[in-house]
Short mmCIF file of C-alpha atoms in Angstrom, two decimals:
data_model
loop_
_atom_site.label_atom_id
_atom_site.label_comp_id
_atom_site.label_asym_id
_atom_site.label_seq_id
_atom_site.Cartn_x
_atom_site.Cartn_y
_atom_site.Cartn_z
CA UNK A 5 85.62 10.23 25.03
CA UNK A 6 85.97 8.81 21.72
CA UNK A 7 88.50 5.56 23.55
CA UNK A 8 84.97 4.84 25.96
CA UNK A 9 82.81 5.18 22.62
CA UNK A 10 85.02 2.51 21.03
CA UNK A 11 84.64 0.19 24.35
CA UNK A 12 80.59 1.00 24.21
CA UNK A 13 81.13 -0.33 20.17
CA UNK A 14 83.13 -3.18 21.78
CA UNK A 15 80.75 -4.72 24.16
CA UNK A 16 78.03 -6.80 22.17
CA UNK A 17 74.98 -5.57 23.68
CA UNK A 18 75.03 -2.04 23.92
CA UNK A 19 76.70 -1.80 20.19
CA UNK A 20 73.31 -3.28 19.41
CA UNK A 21 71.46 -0.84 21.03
CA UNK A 22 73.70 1.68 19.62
CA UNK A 23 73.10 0.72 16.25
CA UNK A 24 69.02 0.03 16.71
CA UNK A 25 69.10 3.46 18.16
CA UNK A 26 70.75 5.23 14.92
CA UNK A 27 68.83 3.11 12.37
CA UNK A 28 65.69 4.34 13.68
CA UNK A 29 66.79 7.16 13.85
CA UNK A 30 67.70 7.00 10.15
CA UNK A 31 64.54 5.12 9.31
CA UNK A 32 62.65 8.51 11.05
CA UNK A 33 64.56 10.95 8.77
CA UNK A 34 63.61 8.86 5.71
CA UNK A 35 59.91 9.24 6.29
CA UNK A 36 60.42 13.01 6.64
CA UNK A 37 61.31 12.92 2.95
CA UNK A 38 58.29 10.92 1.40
CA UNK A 39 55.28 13.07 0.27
CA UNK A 40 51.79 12.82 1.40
CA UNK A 41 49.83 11.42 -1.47
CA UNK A 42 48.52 14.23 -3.73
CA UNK A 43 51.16 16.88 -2.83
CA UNK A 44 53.05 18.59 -5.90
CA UNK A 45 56.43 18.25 -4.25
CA UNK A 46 57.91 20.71 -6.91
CA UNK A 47 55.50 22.98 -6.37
CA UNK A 48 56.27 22.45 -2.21
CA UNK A 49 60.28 23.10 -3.24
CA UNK A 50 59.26 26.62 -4.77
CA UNK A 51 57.09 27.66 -1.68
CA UNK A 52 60.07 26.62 0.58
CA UNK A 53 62.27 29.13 0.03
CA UNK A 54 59.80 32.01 0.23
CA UNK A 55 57.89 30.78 3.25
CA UNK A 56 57.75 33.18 6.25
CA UNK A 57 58.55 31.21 9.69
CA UNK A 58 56.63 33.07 12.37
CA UNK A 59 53.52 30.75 13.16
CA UNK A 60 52.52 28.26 15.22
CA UNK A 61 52.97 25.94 12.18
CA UNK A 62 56.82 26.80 12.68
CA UNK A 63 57.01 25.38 15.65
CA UNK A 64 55.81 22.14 14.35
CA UNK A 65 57.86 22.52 11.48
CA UNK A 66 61.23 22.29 13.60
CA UNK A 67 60.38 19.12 15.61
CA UNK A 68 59.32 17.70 12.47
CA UNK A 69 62.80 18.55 10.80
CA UNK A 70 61.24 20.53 8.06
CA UNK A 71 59.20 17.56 7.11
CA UNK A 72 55.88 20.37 7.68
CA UNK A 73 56.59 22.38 4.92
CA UNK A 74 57.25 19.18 2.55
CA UNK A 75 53.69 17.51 3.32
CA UNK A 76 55.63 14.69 3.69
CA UNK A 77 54.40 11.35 5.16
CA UNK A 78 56.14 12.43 9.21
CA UNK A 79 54.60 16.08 8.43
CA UNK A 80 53.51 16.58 11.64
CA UNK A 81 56.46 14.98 13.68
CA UNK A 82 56.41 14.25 17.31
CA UNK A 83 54.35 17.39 17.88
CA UNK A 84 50.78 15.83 18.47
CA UNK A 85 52.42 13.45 21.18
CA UNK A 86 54.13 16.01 23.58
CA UNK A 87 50.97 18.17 23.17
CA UNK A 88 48.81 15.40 24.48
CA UNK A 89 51.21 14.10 26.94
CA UNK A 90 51.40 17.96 28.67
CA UNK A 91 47.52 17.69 29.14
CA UNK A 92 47.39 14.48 30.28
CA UNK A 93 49.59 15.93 32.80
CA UNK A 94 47.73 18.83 32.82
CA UNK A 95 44.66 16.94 33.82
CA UNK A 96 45.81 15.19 36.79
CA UNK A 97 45.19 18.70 38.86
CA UNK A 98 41.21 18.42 37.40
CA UNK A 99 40.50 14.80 36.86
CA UNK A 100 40.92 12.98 40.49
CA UNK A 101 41.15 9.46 38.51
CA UNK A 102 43.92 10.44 36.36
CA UNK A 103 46.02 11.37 39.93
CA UNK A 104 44.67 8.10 41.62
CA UNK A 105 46.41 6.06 38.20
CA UNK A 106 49.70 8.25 38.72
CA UNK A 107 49.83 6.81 42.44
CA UNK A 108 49.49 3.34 41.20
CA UNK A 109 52.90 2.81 40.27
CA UNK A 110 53.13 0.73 37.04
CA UNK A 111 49.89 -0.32 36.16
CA UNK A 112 47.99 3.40 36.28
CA UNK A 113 51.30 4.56 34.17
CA UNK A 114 50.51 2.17 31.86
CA UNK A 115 47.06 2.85 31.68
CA UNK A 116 47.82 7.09 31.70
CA UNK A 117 50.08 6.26 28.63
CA UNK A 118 47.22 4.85 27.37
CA UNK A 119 45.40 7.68 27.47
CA UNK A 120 48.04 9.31 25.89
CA UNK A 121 48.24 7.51 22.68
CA UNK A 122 44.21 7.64 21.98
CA UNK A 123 44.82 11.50 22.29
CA UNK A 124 47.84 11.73 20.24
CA UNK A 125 45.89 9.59 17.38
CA UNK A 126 43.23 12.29 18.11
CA UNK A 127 45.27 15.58 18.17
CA UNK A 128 47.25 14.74 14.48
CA UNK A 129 43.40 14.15 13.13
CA UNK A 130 43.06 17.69 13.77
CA UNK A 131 46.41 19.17 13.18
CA UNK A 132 46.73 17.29 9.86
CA UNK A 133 43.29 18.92 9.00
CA UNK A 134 44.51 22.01 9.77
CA UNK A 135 47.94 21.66 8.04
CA UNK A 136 45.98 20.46 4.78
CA UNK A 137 43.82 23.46 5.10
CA UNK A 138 46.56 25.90 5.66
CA UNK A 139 48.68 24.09 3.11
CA UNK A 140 45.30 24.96 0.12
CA UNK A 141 44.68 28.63 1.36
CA UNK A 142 48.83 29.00 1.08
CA UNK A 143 48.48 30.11 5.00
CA UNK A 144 50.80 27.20 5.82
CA UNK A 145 53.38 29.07 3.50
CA UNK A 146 52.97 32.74 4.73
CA UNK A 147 50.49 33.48 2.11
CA UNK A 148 53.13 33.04 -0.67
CA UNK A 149 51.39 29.86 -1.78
CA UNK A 150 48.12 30.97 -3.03
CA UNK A 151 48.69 31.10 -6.86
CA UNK A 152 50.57 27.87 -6.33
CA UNK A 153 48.49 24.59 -6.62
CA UNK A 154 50.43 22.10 -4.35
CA UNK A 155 47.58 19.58 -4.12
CA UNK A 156 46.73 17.94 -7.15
CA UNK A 157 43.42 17.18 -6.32
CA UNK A 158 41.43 18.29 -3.44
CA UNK A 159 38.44 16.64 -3.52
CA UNK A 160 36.96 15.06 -0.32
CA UNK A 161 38.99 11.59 -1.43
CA UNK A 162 42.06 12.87 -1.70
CA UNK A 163 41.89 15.29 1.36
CA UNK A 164 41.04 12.17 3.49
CA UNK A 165 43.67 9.79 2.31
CA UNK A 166 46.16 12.80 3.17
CA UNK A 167 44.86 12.89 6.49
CA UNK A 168 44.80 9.36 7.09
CA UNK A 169 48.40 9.19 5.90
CA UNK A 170 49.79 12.05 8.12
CA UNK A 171 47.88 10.13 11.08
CA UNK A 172 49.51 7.04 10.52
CA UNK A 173 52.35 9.04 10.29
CA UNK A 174 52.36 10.68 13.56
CA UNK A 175 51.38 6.87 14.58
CA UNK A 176 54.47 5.22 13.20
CA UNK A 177 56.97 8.12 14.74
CA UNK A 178 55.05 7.53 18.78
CA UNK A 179 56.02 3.88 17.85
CA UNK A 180 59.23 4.08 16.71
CA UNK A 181 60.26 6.34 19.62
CA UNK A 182 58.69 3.88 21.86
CA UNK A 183 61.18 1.02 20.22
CA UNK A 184 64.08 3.28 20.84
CA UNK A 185 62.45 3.93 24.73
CA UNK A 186 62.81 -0.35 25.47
CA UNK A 187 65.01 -1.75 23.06
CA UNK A 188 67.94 1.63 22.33
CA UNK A 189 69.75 4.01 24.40
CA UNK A 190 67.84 7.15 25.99
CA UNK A 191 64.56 8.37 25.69
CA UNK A 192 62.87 7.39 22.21
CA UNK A 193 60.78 10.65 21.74
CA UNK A 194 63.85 12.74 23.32
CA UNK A 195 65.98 11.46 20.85
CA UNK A 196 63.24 12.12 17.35
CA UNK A 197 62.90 15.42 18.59
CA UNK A 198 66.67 15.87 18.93
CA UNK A 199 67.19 14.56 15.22
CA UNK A 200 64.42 16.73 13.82
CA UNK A 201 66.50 19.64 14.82
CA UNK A 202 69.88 18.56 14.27
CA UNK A 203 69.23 17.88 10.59
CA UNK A 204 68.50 21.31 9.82
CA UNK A 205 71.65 22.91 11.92
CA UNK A 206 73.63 22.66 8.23
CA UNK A 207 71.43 24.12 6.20
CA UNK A 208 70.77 27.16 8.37
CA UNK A 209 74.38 27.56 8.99
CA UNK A 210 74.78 27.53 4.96
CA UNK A 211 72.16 30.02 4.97
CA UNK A 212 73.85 32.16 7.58
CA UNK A 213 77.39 32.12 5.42
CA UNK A 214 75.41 33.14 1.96
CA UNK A 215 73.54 36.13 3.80
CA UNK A 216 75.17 39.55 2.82
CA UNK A 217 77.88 38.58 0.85
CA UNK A 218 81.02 36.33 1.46
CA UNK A 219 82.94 38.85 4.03
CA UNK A 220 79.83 39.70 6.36
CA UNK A 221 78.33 36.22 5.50
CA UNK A 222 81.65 34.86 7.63
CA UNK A 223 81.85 37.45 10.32
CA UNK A 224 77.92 36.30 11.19
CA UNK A 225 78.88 32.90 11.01
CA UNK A 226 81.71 33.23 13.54
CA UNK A 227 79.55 35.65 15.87
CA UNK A 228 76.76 32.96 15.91
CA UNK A 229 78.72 29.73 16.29
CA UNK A 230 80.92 31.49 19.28
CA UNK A 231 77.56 32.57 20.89
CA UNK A 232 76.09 29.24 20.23
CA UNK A 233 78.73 27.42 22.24
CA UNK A 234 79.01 30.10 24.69
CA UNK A 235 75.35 29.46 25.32
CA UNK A 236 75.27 26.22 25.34
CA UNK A 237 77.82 25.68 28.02
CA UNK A 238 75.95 27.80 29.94
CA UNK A 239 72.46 25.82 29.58
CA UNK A 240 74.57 22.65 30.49
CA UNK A 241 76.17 24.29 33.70
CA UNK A 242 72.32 25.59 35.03
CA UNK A 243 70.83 22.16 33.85
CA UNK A 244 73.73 20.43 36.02
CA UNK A 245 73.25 22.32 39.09
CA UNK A 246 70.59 21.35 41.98
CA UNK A 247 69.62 22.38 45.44
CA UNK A 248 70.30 19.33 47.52
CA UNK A 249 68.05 19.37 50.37
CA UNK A 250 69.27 16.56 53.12
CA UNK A 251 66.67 14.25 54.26
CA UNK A 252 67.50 12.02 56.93
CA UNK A 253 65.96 8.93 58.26
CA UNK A 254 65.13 7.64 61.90
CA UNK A 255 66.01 4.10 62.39
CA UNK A 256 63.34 1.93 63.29
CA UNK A 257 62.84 -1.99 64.10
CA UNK A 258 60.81 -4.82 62.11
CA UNK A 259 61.42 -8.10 63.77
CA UNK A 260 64.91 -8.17 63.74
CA UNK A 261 65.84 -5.65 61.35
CA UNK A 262 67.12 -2.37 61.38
CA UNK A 263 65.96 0.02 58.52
CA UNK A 264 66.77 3.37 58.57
CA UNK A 265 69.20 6.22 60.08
CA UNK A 266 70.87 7.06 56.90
CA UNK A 267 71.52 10.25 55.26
CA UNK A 268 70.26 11.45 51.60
CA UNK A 269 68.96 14.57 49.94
CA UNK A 270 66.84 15.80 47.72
CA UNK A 271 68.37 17.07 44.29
CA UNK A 272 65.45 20.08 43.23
CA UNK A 273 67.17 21.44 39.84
CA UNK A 274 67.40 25.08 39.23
CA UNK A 275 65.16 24.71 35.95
CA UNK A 276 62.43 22.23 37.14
CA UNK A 277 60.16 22.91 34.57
CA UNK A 278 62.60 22.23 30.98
CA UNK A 279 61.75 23.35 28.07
CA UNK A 280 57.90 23.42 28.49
CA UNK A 281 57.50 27.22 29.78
CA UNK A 282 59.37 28.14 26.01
CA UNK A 283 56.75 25.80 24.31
CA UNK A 284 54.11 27.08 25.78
CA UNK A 285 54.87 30.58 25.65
CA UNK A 286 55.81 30.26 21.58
CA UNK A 287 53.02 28.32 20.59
CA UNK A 288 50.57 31.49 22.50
CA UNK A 289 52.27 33.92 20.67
CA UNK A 290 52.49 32.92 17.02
CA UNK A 291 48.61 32.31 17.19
CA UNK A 292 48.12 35.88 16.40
CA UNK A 293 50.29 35.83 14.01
CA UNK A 294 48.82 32.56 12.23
CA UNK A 295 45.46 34.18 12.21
CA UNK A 296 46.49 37.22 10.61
CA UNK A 297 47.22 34.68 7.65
CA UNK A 298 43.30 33.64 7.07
CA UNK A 299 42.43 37.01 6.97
CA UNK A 300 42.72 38.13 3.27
CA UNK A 301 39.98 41.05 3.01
CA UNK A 302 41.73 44.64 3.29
CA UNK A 303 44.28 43.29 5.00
CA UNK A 304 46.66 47.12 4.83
CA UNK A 305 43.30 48.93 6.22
CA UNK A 306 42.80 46.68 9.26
CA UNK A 307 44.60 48.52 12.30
CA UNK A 308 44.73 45.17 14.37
CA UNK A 309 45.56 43.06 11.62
CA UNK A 310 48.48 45.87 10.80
CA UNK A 311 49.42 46.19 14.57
CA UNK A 312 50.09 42.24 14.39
CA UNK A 313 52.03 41.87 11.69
CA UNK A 314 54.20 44.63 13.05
CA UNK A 315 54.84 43.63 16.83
CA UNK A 316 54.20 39.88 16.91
CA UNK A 317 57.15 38.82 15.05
CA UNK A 318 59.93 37.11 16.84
CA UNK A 319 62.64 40.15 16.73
CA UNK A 320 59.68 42.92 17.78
CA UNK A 321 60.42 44.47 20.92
CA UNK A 322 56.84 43.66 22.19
CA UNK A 323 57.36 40.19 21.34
CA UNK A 324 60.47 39.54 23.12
CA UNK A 325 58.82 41.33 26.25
CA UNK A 326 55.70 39.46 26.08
CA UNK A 327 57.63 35.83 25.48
CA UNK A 328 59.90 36.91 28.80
CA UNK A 329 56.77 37.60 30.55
CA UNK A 330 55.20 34.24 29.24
CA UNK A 331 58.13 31.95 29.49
CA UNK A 332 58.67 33.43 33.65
CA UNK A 333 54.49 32.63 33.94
CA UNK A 334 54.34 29.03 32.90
CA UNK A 335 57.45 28.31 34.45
CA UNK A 336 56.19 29.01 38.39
CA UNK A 337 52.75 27.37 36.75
CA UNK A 338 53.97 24.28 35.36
CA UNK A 339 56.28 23.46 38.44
CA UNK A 340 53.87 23.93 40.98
CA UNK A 341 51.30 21.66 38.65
CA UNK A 342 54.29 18.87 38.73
CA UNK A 343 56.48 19.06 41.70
CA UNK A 344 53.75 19.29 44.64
CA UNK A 345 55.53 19.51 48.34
CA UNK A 346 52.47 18.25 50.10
CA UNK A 347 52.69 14.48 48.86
CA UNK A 348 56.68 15.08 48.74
CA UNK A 349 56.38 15.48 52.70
CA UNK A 350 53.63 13.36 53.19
CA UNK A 351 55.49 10.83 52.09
CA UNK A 352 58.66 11.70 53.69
CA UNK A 353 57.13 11.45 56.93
CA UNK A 354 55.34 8.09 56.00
CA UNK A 355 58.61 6.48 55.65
CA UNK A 356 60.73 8.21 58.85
CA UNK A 357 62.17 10.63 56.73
CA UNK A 358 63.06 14.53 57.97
CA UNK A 359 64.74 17.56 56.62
CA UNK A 360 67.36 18.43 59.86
CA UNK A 361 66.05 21.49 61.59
CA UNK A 362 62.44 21.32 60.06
CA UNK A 363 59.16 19.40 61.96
CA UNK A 364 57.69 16.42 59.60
CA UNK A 365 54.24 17.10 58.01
CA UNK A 366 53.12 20.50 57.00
CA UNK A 367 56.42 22.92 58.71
CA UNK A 368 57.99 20.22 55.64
CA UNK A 369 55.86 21.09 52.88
CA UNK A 370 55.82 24.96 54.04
CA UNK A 371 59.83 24.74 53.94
CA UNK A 372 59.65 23.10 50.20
CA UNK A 373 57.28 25.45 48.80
CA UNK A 374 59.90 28.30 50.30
CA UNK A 375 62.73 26.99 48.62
CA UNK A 376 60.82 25.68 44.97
CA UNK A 377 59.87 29.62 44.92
CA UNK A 378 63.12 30.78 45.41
CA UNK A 379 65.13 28.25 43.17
CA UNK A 380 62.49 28.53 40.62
CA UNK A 381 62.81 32.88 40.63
CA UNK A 382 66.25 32.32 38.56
CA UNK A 383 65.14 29.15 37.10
CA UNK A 384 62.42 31.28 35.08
CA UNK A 385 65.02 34.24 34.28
CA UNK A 386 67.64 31.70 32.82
CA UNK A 387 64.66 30.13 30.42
CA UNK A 388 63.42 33.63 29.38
CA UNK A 389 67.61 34.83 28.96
CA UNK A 390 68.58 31.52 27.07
CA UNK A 391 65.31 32.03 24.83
CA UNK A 392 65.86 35.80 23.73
CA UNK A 393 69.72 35.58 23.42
CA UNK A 394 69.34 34.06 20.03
CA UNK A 395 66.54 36.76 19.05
CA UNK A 396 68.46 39.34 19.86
CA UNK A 397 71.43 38.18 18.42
CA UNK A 398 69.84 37.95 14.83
CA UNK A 399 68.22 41.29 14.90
CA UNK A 400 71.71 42.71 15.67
CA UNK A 401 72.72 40.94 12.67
CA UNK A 402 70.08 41.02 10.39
CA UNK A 403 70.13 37.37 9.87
CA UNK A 404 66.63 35.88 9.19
CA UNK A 405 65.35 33.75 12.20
CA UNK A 406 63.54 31.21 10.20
CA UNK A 407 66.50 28.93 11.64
CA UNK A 408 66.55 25.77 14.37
CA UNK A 409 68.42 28.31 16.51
CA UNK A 410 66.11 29.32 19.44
CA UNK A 411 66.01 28.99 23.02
CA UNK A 412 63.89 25.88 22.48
CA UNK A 413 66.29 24.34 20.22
CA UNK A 414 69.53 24.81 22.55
CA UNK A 415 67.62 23.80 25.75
CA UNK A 416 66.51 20.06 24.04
CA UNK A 417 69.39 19.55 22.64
CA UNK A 418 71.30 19.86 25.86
CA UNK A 419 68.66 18.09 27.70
CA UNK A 420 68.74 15.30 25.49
CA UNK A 421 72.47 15.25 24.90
CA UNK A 422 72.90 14.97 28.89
CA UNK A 423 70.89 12.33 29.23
CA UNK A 424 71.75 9.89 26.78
CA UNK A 425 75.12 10.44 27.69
CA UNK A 426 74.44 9.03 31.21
CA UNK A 427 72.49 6.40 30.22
CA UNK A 428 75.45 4.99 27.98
CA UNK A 429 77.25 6.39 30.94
CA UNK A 430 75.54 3.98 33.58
CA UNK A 431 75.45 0.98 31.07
CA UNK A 432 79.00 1.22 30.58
CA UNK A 433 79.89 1.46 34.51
CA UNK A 434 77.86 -2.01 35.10
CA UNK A 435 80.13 -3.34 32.68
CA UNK A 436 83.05 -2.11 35.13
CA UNK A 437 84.17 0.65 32.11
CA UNK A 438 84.97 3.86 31.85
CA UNK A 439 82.55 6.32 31.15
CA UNK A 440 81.98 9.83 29.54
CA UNK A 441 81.45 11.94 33.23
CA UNK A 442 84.48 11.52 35.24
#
């Protein structure tokens, strides 16, 4: 692996892309560090270490690298683009012109991605308002932050040239990723995201060595690294497997050609849906939990408010039932939303294409909707496992699980990890080399 790395360093082209790839990278860590304009950054450093993780601000927080809970200049992170990218997605199902675009090949992608960046530009207007407001009420911090004044001034001036800045922010980042996307190696957004939580993999594991002294410190650290592999090359063996369906096609004549009567399949992966069910299923839960933060009026008297605090944290038994329940919900609803077998056999049948056994047309789509239910049954109790082991494993151990160590973490960094590997892979093999997947 590291002889092929030396060959991809070797051949001109792709050591650029290498290198243009890791600077922006670089470049995207760099911003993470550089403070909004009118943030006390001392004042941030204090709140740091006392701030609670279990909101739906944390969530931001780790795709952002920590770069949240600094008020830096990337605050917000990638965050406001994979939220509006999953409704424009979303909104294909309810808005008949946004499907029509997705069947117009390159020109109504274009125009959907669009769509996508006018909605990203709009969703980190509002999440930088709401970060700013959180970030004066000490909310963003747990509530640890209210006798702490980490905004010099917060006049309407200064509010709106922080909001403006995290914008532009969250502008720069879709751009950058974008560069990465045409001109790099792998997916550009993929790849931000995968940074943001890589940085903070040291710290935590620092964290994880100081807990309970030096001897218990090390035991945890052992337990959780051995897990952490163990778990990881589990993720990659589920993420590798598929259900290969074959698909053959009847030969037929145009003019003098012959077109057809080969053999294929079709690869349906065990975990169709990726890492979107775990998204979707933390962000729902910690918005109880965030709203318990704004409400500062007899806080200890309220039974709700109590009832909250106790059960929706992440190592709460009705938590951990309720984010199962969540994760197994969106995963069924978010692959039937992307993966439809009616146009897949529609158009199987449009080009002489037939699963052996099966009649083209509907008996097709009936047969695919059979087996996407019963692939996706285990697909959905592997997310919901792979989620909860690291939950479980830190209330066994006491260890606090304000860390980049979730279910969400391990299945993007897999994800991403696979796939830029085959990219370099398949640039490397066109260049008649050896590659990492033998």
């Amino acid at each position: 692996m590291l002889g092929t790395f030396a060959k991809a360093f070797r051949t001109p082209d792709l050591r650029r892309k290498l290198l243009f790839t890791m600077g922006i990278m670089v470049l995207f860590r760099v911003g993470s560090f550089i403070p909004t304009p009118g943030v006390d950054y001392q004042a941030i450093k204090q709140l740091q270490d006392q701030t609670q993780g279990d909101s739906l601000l944390g969530l931001i927080n780790l795709f952002s690298g920590g770069a949240l809970l600094q008020l830096s200049v990337f605050a917000l992170g990638i965050m406001p683009y994979i939220t509006a990218s999953i409704i424009v997605q979303l909104l294909r199902v309810v808005i008949p012109r946004f499907e029509a675009l997705h069947k117009e090949g390159q020109a109504g992608q274009s125009k959907l991605t669009q769509y996508t960046r006018y909605l990203t530009i709009a969703l980190a207007v509002l999440q930088s308002t709401m970060v700013i407001t959180t970030a004066r009420t000490g909310a963003l911090f747990g509530g640890t932050g209210t006798d702490v004044q980490v905004i010099y001034n917060d006049g309407p001036v200064t509010v709106t040239l922080m909001i403006l800045t995290m914008t532009a922010g969250t502008g720069l980042i879709m751009w950058l990723g974008e560069l990465i996307t045409e001109k790099g190696v792998g997916n550009g957004m993929s790849l931000l995201i995968f940074t943001s939580i890589v940085a903070g993999f040291p710290g935590s594991m620092a964290s994880i060595l100081q807990a309970g002294g030096t001897a218990s410190g090390a035991s945890n650290f052992v337990i959780v690294l051995l897990v952490f592999f163990l778990v990881i090359g589990a993720v990659v063996f589920v993420e590798q497997s598929q259900r290969r369906i074959p698909v053959q096609y009847a030969k037929r004549m145009v003019g003098r050609r012959t077109y057809g009567g080969s053999s294929t399949y079709l690869p349906i992966k065990i975990n169709m849906a990726g890492v979107i069910p775990v998204i979707f299923a933390s962000s729902i839960l910690s918005l109880p939990s965030m709203l318990t933060q704004f409400v500062r009026d007899d806080q200890q008297g309220n039974a709700v408010v109590r009832w909250i605090v106790t059960n929706f944290h992440s190592q709460a038994g009705v938590y951990m039932v309720a984010y199962a329940a969540l994760i197994i919900f969106f995963a069924f609803f978010y692959t039937a939303i992307t993966f439809n077998p009616d146009e897949v056999a529609d158009n199987m049948k449009k080009y002489g294409g037939f699963i052996p056994g099966i009649r083209a047309g509907k008996p097709t789509a009936e047969y695919l909707h059979y087996v996407i239910n019963r692939i996706n049954t285990p697909g959905a109790m592997y997310l919901a496992t792979v989620a909860l082991i690291p939950q479980i494993l830190f209330g066994i151990l006491k260890i606090s699980n304000n860390m980049p160590f979730g279910g969400t973490t391990l299945l993007i960094i897999v994800g991403v990890g696979l796939d830029t590997v085959k990219q370099i892979e398949s640039q490397l093999q066109q260049r008649h080399y050896e590659g990492f997947l033998r």
